[in-house]
Short mmCIF file of C-alpha atoms and ligand atoms in Angstrom, two decimals:
data_model
loop_
_atom_site.label_atom_id
_atom_site.label_comp_id
_atom_site.label_asym_id
_atom_site.label_seq_id
_atom_site.Cartn_x
_atom_site.Cartn_y
_atom_site.Cartn_z
CA UNK Z 197 -23.53 2.17 44.81
CA UNK Z 198 -25.82 1.89 47.82
CA UNK Z 199 -23.16 2.30 50.52
CA UNK Z 200 -20.84 4.96 49.23
CA UNK Z 201 -17.50 3.27 48.50
CA UNK Z 202 -15.06 6.11 48.02
CA UNK Z 203 -11.94 3.95 47.74
CA UNK Z 204 -13.48 1.99 44.85
CA UNK Z 205 -14.42 5.29 43.27
CA UNK Z 206 -10.92 6.73 43.60
CA UNK Z 207 -9.50 3.85 41.58
CA UNK Z 208 -11.69 5.00 38.68
CA UNK Z 209 -9.79 8.31 38.44
CA UNK Z 210 -6.33 7.57 36.99
CA UNK Z 211 -5.02 11.09 37.65
CA UNK Z 212 -5.34 10.59 41.41
CA UNK Z 213 -2.24 8.36 41.24
CA UNK Z 214 -0.16 11.41 40.23
CA UNK Z 215 2.59 12.68 42.50
CA UNK Z 216 3.06 16.43 42.80
CA UNK Z 217 6.47 17.65 44.03
CA UNK Z 218 7.05 14.13 45.37
CA UNK Z 219 3.77 14.06 47.32
CA UNK Z 220 0.58 12.17 46.44
CA UNK Z 221 -1.88 14.55 44.81
CA UNK Z 222 -4.78 15.88 46.86
CA UNK Z 223 -7.12 17.39 44.29
CA UNK Z 224 -9.45 19.97 45.78
CA UNK Z 225 -9.98 22.25 42.78
CA UNK Z 226 -13.11 20.62 41.43
CA UNK Z 227 -15.07 23.87 41.21
CA UNK Z 228 -12.57 24.97 38.54
CA UNK Z 229 -12.70 21.64 36.75
CA UNK Z 230 -13.32 18.10 37.95
CA UNK Z 231 -11.12 15.09 37.23
CA UNK Z 232 -12.40 12.48 34.78
CA UNK Z 233 -13.32 8.89 35.57
CA UNK Z 234 -12.12 6.05 33.36
CA UNK Z 235 -15.57 5.56 31.81
CA UNK Z 236 -15.50 9.11 30.44
CA UNK Z 237 -11.90 8.80 29.22
CA UNK Z 238 -12.76 5.54 27.49
CA UNK Z 239 -15.90 7.00 25.91
CA UNK Z 240 -13.86 9.85 24.38
CA UNK Z 241 -11.20 7.45 23.15
CA UNK Z 242 -13.76 4.98 21.73
CA UNK Z 243 -15.49 7.78 19.90
CA UNK Z 244 -12.31 8.65 18.00
CA UNK Z 245 -11.29 5.02 17.51
CA UNK Z 246 -14.68 3.68 16.42
CA UNK Z 247 -17.17 6.41 15.49
CA UNK Z 248 -15.38 9.58 14.44
CA UNK Z 249 -17.39 11.27 11.72
CA UNK Z 250 -19.31 14.49 11.18
CA UNK Z 251 -22.94 14.28 12.20
CA UNK Z 252 -26.39 14.94 10.72
CA UNK Z 253 -25.38 15.33 7.08
CA UNK Z 254 -23.71 12.02 6.24
CA UNK Z 255 -25.32 9.01 4.61
CA UNK Z 256 -22.47 6.65 5.44
CA UNK Z 257 -22.32 4.22 8.33
CA UNK Z 258 -19.98 6.16 10.63
CA UNK Z 259 -21.87 9.42 10.17
CA UNK Z 260 -25.10 7.69 11.10
CA UNK Z 261 -23.58 5.98 14.13
CA UNK Z 262 -22.00 9.22 15.38
CA UNK Z 263 -25.28 11.10 14.83
CA UNK Z 264 -27.24 8.49 16.76
CA UNK Z 265 -24.73 8.55 19.65
CA UNK Z 266 -24.76 12.34 19.81
CA UNK Z 267 -28.55 12.54 19.72
CA UNK Z 268 -28.81 9.82 22.37
CA UNK Z 269 -26.61 12.03 24.54
CA UNK Z 270 -29.13 14.83 24.16
CA UNK Z 271 -31.76 12.46 25.56
CA UNK Z 272 -29.51 11.57 28.49
CA UNK Z 273 -28.95 15.26 29.29
CA UNK Z 274 -32.67 15.95 28.96
CA UNK Z 275 -33.50 13.10 31.33
CA UNK Z 276 -30.82 14.21 33.77
CA UNK Z 277 -32.39 17.67 34.00
CA UNK Z 278 -35.95 16.34 33.65
CA UNK Z 279 -36.51 18.60 30.65
CA UNK Z 280 -39.97 18.45 29.07
CA UNK Z 281 -38.60 17.76 25.57
CA UNK Z 282 -35.29 16.87 23.92
CA UNK Z 283 -35.64 20.03 21.76
CA UNK Z 284 -35.03 22.05 24.93
CA UNK Z 285 -31.43 20.80 25.21
CA UNK Z 286 -28.93 22.84 23.17
CA UNK Z 287 -25.28 21.78 23.15
CA UNK Z 288 -22.89 24.70 23.64
CA UNK Z 289 -19.23 24.92 24.58
CA UNK Z 290 -19.97 25.62 28.25
CA UNK Z 291 -21.74 27.82 30.76
CA UNK Z 292 -20.13 31.01 29.42
CA UNK Z 293 -21.18 30.18 25.87
CA UNK Z 294 -24.74 29.34 26.99
CA UNK Z 295 -25.12 32.65 28.85
CA UNK Z 296 -23.75 34.62 25.91
CA UNK Z 297 -26.23 32.82 23.65
CA UNK Z 298 -29.16 33.80 25.88
CA UNK Z 299 -27.99 37.39 26.39
CA UNK Z 300 -27.55 37.82 22.63
CA UNK Z 301 -30.95 36.49 21.61
CA UNK Z 302 -32.75 38.44 24.35
CA UNK Z 303 -31.06 41.55 22.93
CA UNK Z 304 -31.60 40.81 19.21
CA UNK Z 305 -35.25 40.03 19.78
CA UNK Z 306 -35.85 43.26 21.70
CA UNK Z 307 -37.04 41.20 24.69
CA UNK Z 308 -34.68 43.45 26.66
CA UNK Z 309 -34.47 47.06 25.55
CA UNK Z 310 -34.06 50.66 26.74
CA UNK Z 311 -35.32 51.28 30.26
CA UNK Z 312 -35.55 47.58 31.13
CA UNK Z 313 -33.92 46.01 34.18
CA UNK Z 314 -31.71 42.91 34.40
CA UNK Z 315 -31.21 41.64 37.93
CA UNK Z 316 -28.24 39.53 39.02
CA UNK Z 317 -26.78 38.80 42.46
CA UNK Z 318 -23.50 39.86 44.04
CA UNK Z 319 -22.51 36.17 44.11
CA UNK Z 320 -22.33 35.76 40.32
CA UNK Z 321 -19.33 34.50 38.38
CA UNK Z 322 -18.04 37.01 35.80
CA UNK Z 323 -19.68 34.89 33.11
CA UNK Z 324 -23.10 35.60 34.64
CA UNK Z 325 -22.23 39.28 35.00
CA UNK Z 326 -20.27 40.56 32.02
CA UNK Z 327 -22.62 39.30 29.25
CA UNK Z 328 -25.46 41.18 30.99
CA UNK Z 329 -23.34 44.32 31.32
CA UNK Z 330 -22.58 44.06 27.60
CA UNK Z 331 -26.27 43.61 26.81
CA UNK Z 332 -27.07 46.69 28.93
CA UNK Z 333 -24.46 48.71 27.00
CA UNK Z 334 -25.96 47.61 23.69
CA UNK Z 335 -29.63 47.87 24.59
CA UNK Z 336 -29.96 50.75 27.04
CA UNK Z 337 -31.15 48.40 29.81
CA UNK Z 338 -29.85 48.74 33.39
CA UNK Z 339 -28.15 46.13 35.55
CA UNK Z 340 -29.22 45.88 39.19
CA UNK Z 341 -27.57 43.70 41.81
CA UNK Z 342 -29.09 41.79 44.74
CA UNK Z 343 -26.66 42.30 47.64
CA UNK Z 344 -25.29 39.57 49.91
CA UNK Z 345 -25.45 39.52 53.69
CA UNK Z 346 -22.40 39.76 55.92
CA UNK Z 347 -22.56 35.97 56.18
CA UNK Z 348 -22.26 35.60 52.37
CA UNK Z 349 -25.88 34.55 51.77
CA UNK Z 350 -28.20 36.25 49.30
CA UNK Z 351 -30.17 39.12 50.85
CA UNK Z 352 -33.76 38.07 50.25
CA UNK Z 353 -35.23 41.21 51.79
CA UNK Z 354 -33.33 43.28 49.23
CA UNK Z 355 -34.42 40.86 46.48
CA UNK Z 356 -38.09 41.42 47.33
CA UNK Z 357 -37.57 45.16 47.45
CA UNK Z 358 -35.89 45.12 44.03
CA UNK Z 359 -38.77 43.07 42.59
CA UNK Z 360 -41.26 45.63 43.95
CA UNK Z 361 -39.22 48.59 42.75
CA UNK Z 362 -38.96 47.29 39.19
CA UNK Z 363 -42.42 45.84 38.53
CA UNK Z 364 -43.11 46.22 34.82
CA UNK Z 365 -39.52 46.89 33.75
CA UNK Z 366 -37.78 43.83 35.20
CA UNK Z 367 -37.17 41.52 32.24
CA UNK Z 368 -34.58 39.03 33.45
CA UNK Z 369 -33.27 37.64 36.74
CA UNK Z 370 -29.98 35.73 36.29
CA UNK Z 371 -28.80 33.80 39.35
CA UNK Z 372 -26.24 31.22 40.25
CA UNK Z 373 -27.68 28.05 41.79
CA UNK Z 374 -24.56 27.60 43.95
CA UNK Z 375 -21.79 30.19 44.33
CA UNK Z 376 -18.45 28.98 42.98
CA UNK Z 377 -16.61 31.37 45.32
CA UNK Z 378 -18.29 30.69 48.70
CA UNK Z 379 -20.40 27.56 48.13
CA UNK Z 380 -23.54 29.53 49.02
CA UNK Z 381 -26.72 27.79 47.88
CA UNK Z 382 -29.48 30.07 46.63
CA UNK Z 383 -33.16 29.23 47.24
CA UNK Z 384 -33.67 29.34 43.49
CA UNK Z 385 -37.02 27.58 43.38
CA UNK Z 386 -38.79 30.22 45.47
CA UNK Z 387 -36.80 33.04 43.84
CA UNK Z 388 -37.88 31.86 40.38
CA UNK Z 389 -41.50 31.80 41.50
CA UNK Z 390 -41.27 35.34 42.83
CA UNK Z 391 -39.43 36.63 39.76
CA UNK Z 392 -42.11 35.11 37.53
CA UNK Z 393 -44.80 36.76 39.62
CA UNK Z 394 -43.02 40.06 38.95
CA UNK Z 395 -43.22 39.32 35.21
CA UNK Z 396 -39.55 38.44 34.65
CA UNK Z 397 -37.78 35.62 32.86
CA UNK Z 398 -35.19 33.68 34.89
CA UNK Z 399 -31.84 32.16 33.95
CA UNK Z 400 -30.10 29.86 36.42
CA UNK Z 401 -26.34 29.29 36.23
CA UNK Z 402 -26.05 25.66 37.30
CA UNK Z 403 -22.29 25.29 36.73
CA UNK Z 404 -21.70 24.45 40.42
CA UNK Z 405 -25.03 22.74 41.07
CA UNK Z 406 -25.21 19.97 38.47
CA UNK Z 407 -22.05 18.29 39.84
CA UNK Z 408 -23.53 18.11 43.35
CA UNK Z 409 -27.34 18.17 43.29
CA UNK Z 410 -30.15 16.53 41.37
CA UNK Z 411 -31.64 19.29 39.20
CA UNK Z 412 -35.23 19.20 37.93
CA UNK Z 413 -35.79 22.09 35.54
CA UNK Z 414 -39.55 21.52 35.36
CA UNK Z 415 -39.90 21.61 39.13
CA UNK Z 416 -37.67 24.69 39.32
CA UNK Z 417 -39.62 26.22 36.43
CA UNK Z 418 -36.46 28.01 35.22
CA UNK Z 419 -36.80 29.58 31.78
CA UNK Z 420 -33.12 28.90 31.06
CA UNK Z 421 -30.71 26.61 32.94
CA UNK Z 422 -27.05 26.34 31.93
CA UNK Z 423 -24.02 24.26 32.93
CA UNK Z 424 -20.57 23.09 31.79
CA UNK Z 425 -19.52 19.52 31.12
CA UNK Z 426 -16.00 19.85 32.49
CA UNK Z 427 -17.15 20.51 36.06
CA UNK Z 428 -19.32 17.40 36.01
CA UNK Z 429 -16.66 14.79 35.10
CA UNK Z 430 -16.95 15.36 31.31
CA UNK Z 431 -14.40 16.94 28.95
CA UNK Z 432 -13.88 20.66 28.41
CA UNK Z 433 -15.56 22.38 25.46
CA UNK Z 434 -19.03 20.93 25.95
CA UNK Z 435 -21.90 22.56 27.82
CA UNK Z 436 -25.64 22.81 27.86
CA UNK Z 437 -28.33 25.40 27.50
CA UNK Z 438 -31.75 24.22 28.63
CA UNK Z 439 -34.51 26.60 27.55
CA UNK Z 440 -38.28 26.25 27.63
CA UNK Z 441 -39.36 25.14 24.21
CA UNK Z 442 -41.98 27.82 23.52
CA UNK Z 443 -39.52 30.50 24.56
CA UNK Z 444 -36.62 29.22 22.44
CA UNK Z 445 -39.03 28.73 19.53
CA UNK Z 446 -40.08 32.35 19.75
CA UNK Z 447 -36.53 33.75 19.97
CA UNK Z 448 -34.28 34.40 16.95
CA UNK Z 449 -31.21 32.33 16.03
CA UNK Z 450 -27.77 33.44 17.22
CA UNK Z 451 -24.77 32.21 15.26
CA UNK Z 452 -25.31 31.60 11.57
CA UNK Z 453 -23.84 28.73 9.59
CA UNK Z 454 -24.35 25.09 8.73
CA UNK Z 455 -26.94 22.99 10.56
CA UNK Z 456 -28.95 25.93 11.90
CA UNK Z 457 -30.69 26.44 8.54
CA UNK Z 458 -33.59 24.82 6.72
CA UNK Z 459 -32.99 26.42 3.31
CA UNK Z 460 -30.42 28.95 2.16
CA UNK Z 461 -30.81 31.17 -0.86
CA UNK Z 462 -29.67 34.69 -1.74
CA UNK Z 463 -33.28 35.76 -1.51
CA UNK Z 464 -33.47 34.72 2.11
CA UNK Z 465 -32.70 31.90 4.48
CA UNK Z 466 -35.04 29.93 6.68
CA UNK Z 467 -33.90 28.48 9.98
CA UNK Z 468 -33.90 25.00 11.41
CA UNK Z 469 -36.11 23.75 14.23
CA UNK Z 470 -34.96 23.41 17.81
CA UNK Z 471 -32.44 22.54 19.03
CA UNK Z 472 -30.42 22.82 15.78
CA UNK Z 473 -31.44 26.44 15.29
CA UNK Z 474 -28.89 27.19 18.05
CA UNK Z 475 -26.20 24.72 16.99
CA UNK Z 476 -24.48 26.33 14.00
CA UNK Z 477 -21.39 24.50 12.75
CA UNK Z 478 -19.86 21.19 13.75
CA UNK Z 479 -20.49 20.65 17.45
CA UNK Z 480 -18.23 19.00 20.00
CA UNK Z 481 -19.47 15.51 19.12
CA UNK Z 482 -17.03 13.61 21.31
CA UNK Z 483 -17.73 16.02 24.18
CA UNK Z 484 -21.49 15.53 23.91
CA UNK Z 485 -21.14 11.74 23.92
CA UNK Z 486 -18.70 11.83 26.84
CA UNK Z 487 -21.01 14.21 28.72
CA UNK Z 488 -23.73 11.59 28.60
CA UNK Z 489 -21.28 9.01 29.98
CA UNK Z 490 -20.33 11.45 32.76
CA UNK Z 491 -23.97 12.10 33.72
CA UNK Z 492 -24.67 8.37 33.77
CA UNK Z 493 -21.60 7.93 36.01
CA UNK Z 494 -22.94 10.67 38.30
CA UNK Z 495 -26.40 9.08 38.43
CA UNK Z 496 -24.91 5.72 39.31
CA UNK Z 497 -23.29 7.27 42.39
CA UNK Z 498 -26.76 7.97 43.76
CA UNK Z 499 -27.52 11.70 44.08
CA UNK Z 500 -28.42 11.51 47.76
CA UNK Z 501 -25.40 9.43 48.78
CA UNK Z 502 -23.11 11.75 46.81
CA UNK Z 503 -24.55 14.89 48.37
CA UNK Z 504 -24.28 13.40 51.85
CA UNK Z 505 -20.66 12.30 51.22
CA UNK Z 506 -19.59 15.74 49.99
CA UNK Z 507 -21.50 17.56 52.75
CA UNK Z 508 -19.80 15.46 55.43
CA UNK Z 509 -16.36 16.28 54.00
CA UNK Z 510 -17.06 19.97 53.70
CA UNK Z 511 -18.36 20.14 57.28
CA UNK Z 512 -15.29 18.23 58.53
CA UNK Z 513 -12.99 20.60 56.67
CA UNK Z 514 -14.86 23.70 57.88
CA UNK Z 515 -14.76 22.53 61.48
CA UNK Z 516 -11.06 21.54 61.46
CA UNK Z 517 -9.91 24.62 59.56
CA UNK Z 518 -11.80 27.03 61.79
CA UNK Z 519 -9.68 25.99 64.78
CA UNK Z 520 -6.55 27.34 63.03
CA UNK Z 521 -5.42 30.65 64.47
CA UNK Z 522 -6.64 33.64 62.42
CA UNK Z 523 -8.53 31.53 59.89
CA UNK Z 524 -11.71 33.01 58.57
CA UNK Z 525 -14.32 31.09 56.57
CA UNK Z 526 -16.59 32.78 54.04
CA UNK Z 527 -20.18 31.87 53.20
CA UNK Z 528 -23.02 30.39 55.23
CA UNK Z 529 -22.67 27.10 57.12
CA UNK Z 530 -24.87 25.11 54.75
CA UNK Z 531 -22.43 25.60 51.87
CA UNK Z 532 -22.13 23.13 49.05
CA UNK Z 533 -19.14 22.07 46.95
CA UNK Z 534 -16.70 24.82 47.87
CA UNK Z 535 -15.13 26.15 51.05
CA UNK Z 536 -13.43 29.56 50.96
CA UNK Z 537 -11.10 30.95 53.59
CA UNK Z 538 -8.30 33.37 54.41
CA UNK Z 539 -5.82 33.59 57.25
CA UNK Z 540 -5.24 36.93 58.86
CA UNK Z 541 -1.96 38.51 57.80
CA UNK Z 542 -1.24 35.91 55.10
CA UNK Z 543 -1.77 36.42 51.38
CA UNK Z 544 -3.90 33.68 49.82
CA UNK Z 545 -1.43 33.32 46.95
CA UNK Z 546 1.55 32.72 49.29
CA UNK Z 547 -0.27 30.02 51.23
CA UNK Z 548 -1.65 28.46 48.03
CA UNK Z 549 1.91 28.21 46.67
CA UNK Z 550 3.09 26.43 49.82
CA UNK Z 551 0.12 24.06 49.70
CA UNK Z 552 1.03 23.16 46.12
CA UNK Z 553 4.51 22.19 47.31
CA UNK Z 554 2.81 19.80 49.73
CA UNK Z 555 0.78 18.23 46.92
CA UNK Z 556 -2.48 20.03 47.67
CA UNK Z 557 -4.26 21.51 44.65
CA UNK Z 558 -6.64 24.26 45.71
CA UNK Z 559 -7.52 27.53 44.02
CA UNK Z 560 -6.44 30.97 45.19
CA UNK Z 561 -7.60 34.36 43.92
CA UNK Z 562 -10.88 36.04 43.10
CA UNK Z 563 -12.51 32.97 41.49
CA UNK Z 564 -13.90 35.18 38.69
CA UNK Z 565 -16.03 36.96 41.29
CA UNK Z 566 -14.28 40.32 41.69
CA UNK Z 567 -17.44 42.24 42.71
CA UNK Z 568 -18.02 39.68 45.49
CA UNK Z 569 -14.41 40.01 46.67
CA UNK Z 570 -14.77 43.82 46.71
CA UNK Z 571 -17.94 43.49 48.81
CA UNK Z 572 -15.85 41.73 51.48
CA UNK Z 573 -12.85 44.07 51.05
CA UNK Z 574 -10.54 41.26 49.93
CA UNK Z 575 -8.59 40.46 46.77
CA UNK Z 576 -9.28 36.76 46.95
CA UNK Z 577 -9.51 33.63 49.07
CA UNK Z 578 -8.18 30.10 49.21
CA UNK Z 579 -10.89 27.75 47.99
CA UNK Z 580 -11.03 23.99 48.51
CA UNK Z 581 -13.71 22.39 46.37
CA UNK Z 582 -14.92 18.82 46.58
CA UNK Z 583 -16.00 16.02 44.27
CA UNK Z 584 -17.24 12.46 44.56
CA UNK Z 585 -13.70 11.00 44.89
CA UNK Z 586 -12.47 13.13 47.79
CA UNK Z 587 -12.18 11.46 51.17
CA UNK Z 588 -11.37 12.20 54.79
CA UNK Z 589 -7.64 11.75 54.18
CA UNK Z 590 -7.84 14.62 51.66
CA UNK Z 591 -9.43 16.76 54.38
CA UNK Z 592 -6.72 15.76 56.88
CA UNK Z 593 -3.91 16.50 54.43
CA UNK Z 594 -5.50 19.88 53.61
CA UNK Z 595 -5.85 20.85 57.26
CA UNK Z 596 -2.31 19.74 58.16
CA UNK Z 597 -0.89 21.61 55.17
CA UNK Z 598 -2.80 24.80 56.02
CA UNK Z 599 -1.56 24.57 59.64
CA UNK Z 600 2.02 23.98 58.55
CA UNK Z 601 1.97 26.54 55.74
CA UNK Z 602 0.45 29.28 57.85
CA UNK Z 603 2.96 28.77 60.67
CA UNK Z 604 5.80 29.00 58.10
CA UNK Z 605 4.41 32.29 56.78
CA UNK Z 606 3.87 33.92 60.17
N1 PMP T 18 -20.58 30.06 36.50
C1 PMP T 18 -20.07 29.48 37.58
C2 PMP T 18 -20.86 29.47 38.86
C3 PMP T 18 -18.82 28.87 37.51
O1 PMP T 18 -18.30 28.27 38.59
C4 PMP T 18 -18.10 28.90 36.29
C5 PMP T 18 -16.71 28.29 36.17
N2 PMP T 18 -15.86 28.57 37.24
C6 PMP T 18 -18.70 29.50 35.18
C7 PMP T 18 -19.93 30.07 35.33
C8 PMP T 18 -18.03 29.53 33.85
O2 PMP T 18 -17.94 28.26 33.35
P1 PMP T 18 -17.13 27.92 32.02
O3 PMP T 18 -15.78 28.54 32.19
O4 PMP T 18 -17.09 26.42 31.99
O5 PMP T 18 -17.89 28.50 30.88
#
């Protein structure tokens, strides 16, 4: 689509015709999960109606067709991220699963051990925090945290100081590309470069970036890059771990079972090549195939036009909301995807409940970022998060509902 036609796009999302409490739905909870376009819904349905079969091990027609479709999806994901090789794309169940995979193999292999440092930021989702805390408990490593500024941006001065302080012991930097709570974008490309210079590996949590930005893992030079299908117009239960081939080759397997082996005997088992070494058991075949359809849908929107469309909406919303009495926005002005706010004297949950009654779906609470909420002395925020199908009428309805709701609660 060269000129971005949002009304044509909206008609591709059947759920947008839903009424909520008698009001037309305004869906602004895309950072939690995005709605699915018809092409993705049809791909899932067609898979079960025409291809359903277990993959890789079957000689029959359906098994071969399903295997080919699933492996083609791996190519689509690899191209979408500009991976260097298809072997670098591992299907997982989502971002959380991908991060747990990486934290486990870095622990098993002794890549991270006693006295080592793992560095995360204060903006991380719990799923890019807790697996590292667990690895520290198991391995004797220590978790350090890059603070955020008062504005909700990453504190780069502190980052540089932490890199200097931990030269030699810093083994991993794990950062979100875009904060799900505040929409803060991190300058990951330069941070990766600096972390590498300090001798560290880097994992980027792209759960909130892949839906909004073109991502080039080779240009970023990330060692690991992870995301979830369900936030990028695909079904739940499918996700991706990208890892540099040489690195994944050198690391041990994680889960054991079918598919991840070359030969099994009681005298010893040998493991499969990448990416199957990390794909034990029957994968989410339908999810992988539908993920490819979702990424093709996303590409067809035109990454620049999509980014521009979402940025315009988020700036409109930020500007209109900030004129509401007592309303406070979190995060820097150049936020992406999500807009977080609170209104003085009003609990986010109470206002969120009233917004729901007016048909507006936004998220309230800590957004799985409790350490970030503590940093700002709050228990949570209201968060509106945008996708390709949102339009200016969604922004207007949101702003009117926040005005009305907050005056009712005062
Ligand atoms: N990281 C970020 C930045 C997220 O926004 C989320 C989901 N809210 C996750 C990780 C976890 O993703 P999932 O639940 O799909 O594993």
